[in-house]
PDB file of C-alpha atoms in Angstrom:
ATOM      1  CA  MET K 988      -0.285   0.034   0.139  1.00 61.00           C
ATOM      2  CA  SER K 989       1.261   3.421  -1.027  1.00 79.00           C
ATOM      3  CA  ARG K 990       2.032   6.294   1.533  1.00 78.00           C
ATOM      4  CA  GLU K 991      -0.916   7.968  -0.406  1.00 80.00           C
ATOM      5  CA  GLU K 992      -3.338   5.260   0.053  1.00 85.00           C
ATOM      6  CA  HIS K 993      -2.284   5.327   3.753  1.00 85.00           C
ATOM      7  CA  ALA K 994      -3.132   8.800   4.204  1.00 85.00           C
ATOM      8  CA  ARG K 995      -6.326   8.475   2.434  1.00 89.00           C
ATOM      9  CA  ASP K 996      -7.404   5.669   4.357  1.00 92.00           C
ATOM     10  CA  GLY K 997      -6.403   7.745   7.604  1.00 91.00           C
ATOM     11  CA  VAL K 998      -8.472  10.590   6.681  1.00 93.00           C
ATOM     12  CA  GLN K 999     -11.290   8.314   5.584  1.00 94.00           C
ATOM     13  CA  ALA K1000     -11.299   6.585   9.110  1.00 95.00           C
ATOM     14  CA  VAL K1001     -12.084  10.743  10.403  1.00 95.00           C
ATOM     15  CA  ILE K1002     -14.514  11.255   7.602  1.00 95.00           C
ATOM     16  CA  PRO K1003     -16.637   7.888   7.490  1.00 95.00           C
ATOM     17  CA  ASN K1004     -19.638   9.480   6.286  1.00 95.00           C
ATOM     18  CA  ASP K1005     -18.083  10.996   2.843  1.00 96.00           C
ATOM     19  CA  SER K1006     -15.917   9.354   0.400  1.00 96.00           C
ATOM     20  CA  ILE K1007     -12.309  10.687   0.386  1.00 95.00           C
ATOM     21  CA  MET K1008     -11.134  10.671  -3.217  1.00 92.00           C
ATOM     22  CA  ASP K1009      -7.710  12.469  -3.015  1.00 91.00           C
ATOM     23  CA  VAL K1010      -5.263  13.705  -0.242  1.00 91.00           C
ATOM     24  CA  ALA K1011      -2.522  15.999   0.297  1.00 87.00           C
ATOM     25  CA  LEU K1012       0.364  16.716   3.041  1.00 86.00           C
ATOM     26  CA  VAL K1013       0.862  20.730   3.474  1.00 86.00           C
ATOM     27  CA  MET K1014       2.453  22.649   6.639  1.00 82.00           C
ATOM     28  CA  LEU K1015       1.349  25.533   8.214  1.00 79.00           C
ATOM     29  CA  ARG K1016       2.382  28.697   6.262  1.00 76.00           C
ATOM     30  CA  GLY K1017       5.726  29.892   7.545  1.00 70.00           C
ATOM     31  CA  SER K1018       6.666  26.448   9.323  1.00 63.00           C
ATOM     32  CA  THR K1019       9.433  25.904   7.183  1.00 58.00           C
ATOM     33  CA  PHE K1020      10.650  29.152   8.105  1.00 49.00           C
ATOM     34  CA  ALA K1021      11.107  28.780  12.013  1.00 39.00           C
ATOM     35  CA  SER K1022      11.114  32.739  12.611  1.00 30.00           C
ATOM     36  CA  ALA K1023       7.673  32.927  10.839  1.00 38.00           C
ATOM     37  CA  LEU K1024       5.929  30.298  12.471  1.00 38.00           C
ATOM     38  CA  GLY K1025       4.354  31.644  15.301  1.00 41.00           C
ATOM     39  CA  ALA K1026       3.138  34.659  13.387  1.00 40.00           C
ATOM     40  CA  ALA K1027       1.612  32.248  10.779  1.00 42.00           C
ATOM     41  CA  ALA K1028      -0.260  30.219  13.075  1.00 43.00           C
ATOM     42  CA  GLY K1029      -1.576  33.477  15.063  1.00 45.00           C
ATOM     43  CA  GLY K1030      -2.252  35.178  11.878  1.00 42.00           C
ATOM     44  CA  GLY K1031      -3.786  32.444   9.790  1.00 41.00           C
ATOM     45  CA  ALA K1032      -6.411  31.910  12.696  1.00 37.00           C
ATOM     46  CA  SER K1033      -7.661  35.491  13.184  1.00 35.00           C
ATOM     47  CA  ASN K1034     -10.750  34.898  11.046  1.00 35.00           C
ATOM     48  CA  SER K1035     -11.852  31.499  11.302  1.00 35.00           C
ATOM     49  CA  VAL K1036     -15.490  31.489  11.666  1.00 34.00           C
ATOM     50  CA  GLY K1037     -17.651  29.324   9.511  1.00 37.00           C
ATOM     51  CA  TRP K1038     -15.302  26.294   8.951  1.00 45.00           C
ATOM     52  CA  GLY K1039     -17.271  23.671  10.385  1.00 45.00           C
ATOM     53  CA  ILE K1040     -15.688  24.063  13.793  1.00 46.00           C
ATOM     54  CA  SER K1041     -15.898  27.157  15.844  1.00 46.00           C
ATOM     55  CA  SER K1042     -13.293  29.765  15.641  1.00 49.00           C
ATOM     56  CA  GLY K1043     -12.009  29.619  19.104  1.00 51.00           C
ATOM     57  CA  MET K1044     -11.081  25.771  18.509  1.00 53.00           C
ATOM     58  CA  ILE K1045      -9.339  26.516  15.244  1.00 55.00           C
ATOM     59  CA  THR K1046      -7.277  29.486  16.490  1.00 55.00           C
ATOM     60  CA  GLN K1047      -6.364  26.829  19.607  1.00 55.00           C
ATOM     61  CA  ARG K1048      -5.576  24.173  17.128  1.00 55.00           C
ATOM     62  CA  LEU K1049      -3.478  26.551  14.848  1.00 57.00           C
ATOM     63  CA  ARG K1050      -1.372  27.567  17.921  1.00 57.00           C
ATOM     64  CA  ALA K1051      -0.779  24.303  19.204  1.00 56.00           C
ATOM     65  CA  ALA K1052       0.718  23.686  15.675  1.00 52.00           C
ATOM     66  CA  ALA K1053       2.915  26.508  16.490  1.00 54.00           C
ATOM     67  CA  ASN K1054       4.226  24.754  19.352  1.00 57.00           C
ATOM     68  CA  GLY K1055       4.867  21.410  17.620  1.00 55.00           C
ATOM     69  CA  GLU K1056       1.579  19.700  18.140  1.00 66.00           C
ATOM     70  CA  TYR K1057       0.684  19.814  14.610  1.00 75.00           C
ATOM     71  CA  PRO K1058       3.657  19.681  12.330  1.00 77.00           C
ATOM     72  CA  SER K1059       1.766  18.851   9.404  1.00 83.00           C
ATOM     73  CA  PHE K1060      -1.904  18.665   7.616  1.00 87.00           C
ATOM     74  CA  VAL K1061      -3.318  16.705   5.522  1.00 90.00           C
ATOM     75  CA  LEU K1062      -5.977  17.679   2.923  1.00 92.00           C
ATOM     76  CA  GLY K1063      -8.770  15.461   2.269  1.00 93.00           C
ATOM     77  CA  LEU K1064     -11.004  15.874  -0.738  1.00 92.00           C
ATOM     78  CA  SER K1065     -14.409  14.744  -1.615  1.00 94.00           C
ATOM     79  CA  ALA K1066     -16.792  15.422  -3.982  1.00 93.00           C
ATOM     80  CA  THR K1067     -18.439  18.119  -1.995  1.00 93.00           C
ATOM     81  CA  ARG K1068     -16.081  19.360   0.702  1.00 94.00           C
ATOM     82  CA  LEU K1069     -12.565  19.860   1.460  1.00 93.00           C
ATOM     83  CA  TYR K1070     -11.291  18.487   4.833  1.00 93.00           C
ATOM     84  CA  VAL K1071      -8.502  20.234   6.696  1.00 91.00           C
ATOM     85  CA  LEU K1072      -6.741  17.371   9.574  1.00 92.00           C
ATOM     86  CA  GLY K1073      -4.018  17.876  12.080  1.00 89.00           C
ATOM     87  CA  ARG K1074      -1.006  15.339  12.126  1.00 85.00           C
ATOM     88  CA  ASP K1075       0.987  14.677  14.900  1.00 79.00           C
ATOM     89  CA  LYS K1076       4.271  13.853  12.378  1.00 70.00           C
ATOM     90  CA  ALA K1077       5.832  15.824   9.799  1.00 66.00           C
ATOM     91  CA  GLY K1078       7.397  13.183   7.421  1.00 63.00           C
ATOM     92  CA  LEU K1079       5.706  11.017   4.812  1.00 60.00           C
ATOM     93  CA  VAL K1080       5.900   8.032   6.955  1.00 64.00           C
ATOM     94  CA  GLY K1081       3.468   7.116   9.470  1.00 66.00           C
ATOM     95  CA  GLY K1082       0.996   9.379  11.567  1.00 71.00           C
ATOM     96  CA  TRP K1083      -1.958   8.540   9.324  1.00 78.00           C
ATOM     97  CA  LYS K1084      -3.858   6.899  12.416  1.00 82.00           C
ATOM     98  CA  ASP K1085      -3.900   9.968  14.869  1.00 84.00           C
ATOM     99  CA  LEU K1086      -5.533  12.719  12.382  1.00 91.00           C
ATOM    100  CA  GLU K1087      -7.744  15.576  13.983  1.00 90.00           C
ATOM    101  CA  LEU K1088     -10.437  17.008  11.876  1.00 92.00           C
ATOM    102  CA  ILE K1089      -9.579  21.040  11.925  1.00 87.00           C
ATOM    103  CA  ALA K1090     -12.112  22.063   9.158  1.00 86.00           C
ATOM    104  CA  ALA K1091     -14.975  21.495   6.696  1.00 89.00           C
ATOM    105  CA  ILE K1092     -15.077  23.379   3.496  1.00 89.00           C
ATOM    106  CA  ASP K1093     -17.941  22.935   1.292  1.00 92.00           C
ATOM    107  CA  ARG K1094     -16.164  23.115  -2.283  1.00 92.00           C
ATOM    108  CA  GLY K1095     -18.901  25.835  -3.717  1.00 92.00           C
ATOM    109  CA  HIS K1096     -17.587  28.187  -1.045  1.00 92.00           C
ATOM    110  CA  LEU K1097     -14.071  27.669  -1.108  1.00 91.00           C
ATOM    111  CA  ALA K1098     -11.553  29.694  -3.338  1.00 91.00           C
ATOM    112  CA  VAL K1099      -8.205  28.582  -3.514  1.00 89.00           C
ATOM    113  CA  SER K1100      -4.889  30.687  -4.530  1.00 87.00           C
ATOM    114  CA  ARG K1101      -1.498  29.367  -4.752  1.00 85.00           C
ATOM    115  CA  GLU K1102       1.839  31.384  -5.011  1.00 86.00           C
ATOM    116  CA  HIS K1103       5.242  29.854  -5.906  1.00 80.00           C
ATOM    117  CA  ARG K1104       8.108  31.161  -3.863  1.00 74.00           C
ATOM    118  CA  GLY K1105      11.196  29.272  -4.399  1.00 75.00           C
ATOM    119  CA  THR K1106      10.978  25.708  -3.060  1.00 74.00           C
ATOM    120  CA  ILE K1107       7.440  26.245  -1.745  1.00 77.00           C
ATOM    121  CA  VAL K1108       4.165  27.040  -2.862  1.00 81.00           C
ATOM    122  CA  ALA K1109       1.915  29.254  -0.513  1.00 85.00           C
ATOM    123  CA  ILE K1110      -1.523  27.952  -0.249  1.00 86.00           C
ATOM    124  CA  GLU K1111      -4.453  30.030   0.793  1.00 88.00           C
ATOM    125  CA  LEU K1112      -8.117  28.586   1.281  1.00 88.00           C
ATOM    126  CA  THR K1113     -11.033  31.022   1.675  1.00 87.00           C
ATOM    127  CA  ASP K1114     -14.751  30.474   2.398  1.00 84.00           C
ATOM    128  CA  THR K1115     -16.304  32.993   0.096  1.00 88.00           C
ATOM    129  CA  THR K1116     -19.475  33.010   2.257  1.00 85.00           C
ATOM    130  CA  THR K1117     -17.500  34.581   5.307  1.00 84.00           C
ATOM    131  CA  GLY K1118     -14.205  35.465   4.143  1.00 84.00           C
ATOM    132  CA  SER K1119     -12.392  33.190   6.486  1.00 83.00           C
ATOM    133  CA  LYS K1120      -8.868  31.999   5.248  1.00 85.00           C
ATOM    134  CA  LEU K1121      -6.280  29.046   6.240  1.00 85.00           C
ATOM    135  CA  GLU K1122      -2.972  29.405   4.845  1.00 85.00           C
ATOM    136  CA  PHE K1123      -0.673  26.414   4.290  1.00 85.00           C
ATOM    137  CA  GLU K1124       2.662  25.952   2.278  1.00 84.00           C
ATOM    138  CA  GLN K1125       3.298  22.913  -0.109  1.00 79.00           C
ATOM    139  CA  LYS K1126       6.775  21.478  -0.326  1.00 72.00           C
ATOM    140  CA  LEU K1127       7.366  20.589  -4.000  1.00 65.00           C
ATOM    141  CA  VAL K1128       8.486  17.285  -2.971  1.00 63.00           C
ATOM    142  CA  GLY K1129       6.833  14.942  -0.423  1.00 61.00           C
ATOM    143  CA  ASN K1130       3.353  16.504  -0.314  1.00 67.00           C
ATOM    144  CA  LEU K1131       1.459  13.622  -1.741  1.00 71.00           C
ATOM    145  CA  GLY K1132      -0.010  14.943  -4.864  1.00 70.00           C
ATOM    146  CA  ALA K1133      -0.844  18.601  -3.541  1.00 74.00           C
ATOM    147  CA  SER K1134      -0.783  19.992  -6.923  1.00 76.00           C
ATOM    148  CA  ASP K1135      -3.275  17.257  -8.280  1.00 78.00           C
ATOM    149  CA  LEU K1136      -5.573  17.750  -5.421  1.00 77.00           C
ATOM    150  CA  LEU K1137      -5.785  21.698  -5.664  1.00 74.00           C
ATOM    151  CA  ALA K1138      -6.043  21.299  -9.425  1.00 77.00           C
ATOM    152  CA  ALA K1139      -9.083  19.207  -8.970  1.00 78.00           C
ATOM    153  CA  LEU K1140     -10.829  21.700  -6.587  1.00 73.00           C
ATOM    154  CA  HIS K1141     -10.966  23.775 -10.201  1.00 67.00           C
ATOM    155  CA  GLU K1142     -12.837  21.144 -12.165  1.00 60.00           C
TER     156      GLU K1142
END
């Protein structure tokens, strides 16, 4: 079984009532640059209402990421929603059994922007009904096909 299949199975276990089609591994924006990590976690959580979980919980979870609780995140894509799950490991191997749901975003209300910066792609997910934003980074290598997942969001 491939790493992507293990990751998809992990997401599916957390989201049993929706069929997960694709997954990607991302990091909190700024996490690859230690000096920016705290600012990215605080800034990315400032307007979090409407993401399927209360803004206070998202803020708490993103701040926990800044303290190393969630060094990486998994995006899980279904036909109707994009799920964001916290992961307690940063590497590609293992860590697919202890995922925690952070947010669920209806695809019809989701805007995605990407910006390439050196060896990192910055990803911004915006709920168009509320303006709430979550910011992540996609490494060019070891992301479980994040580019494919993000391209599928535009289909």
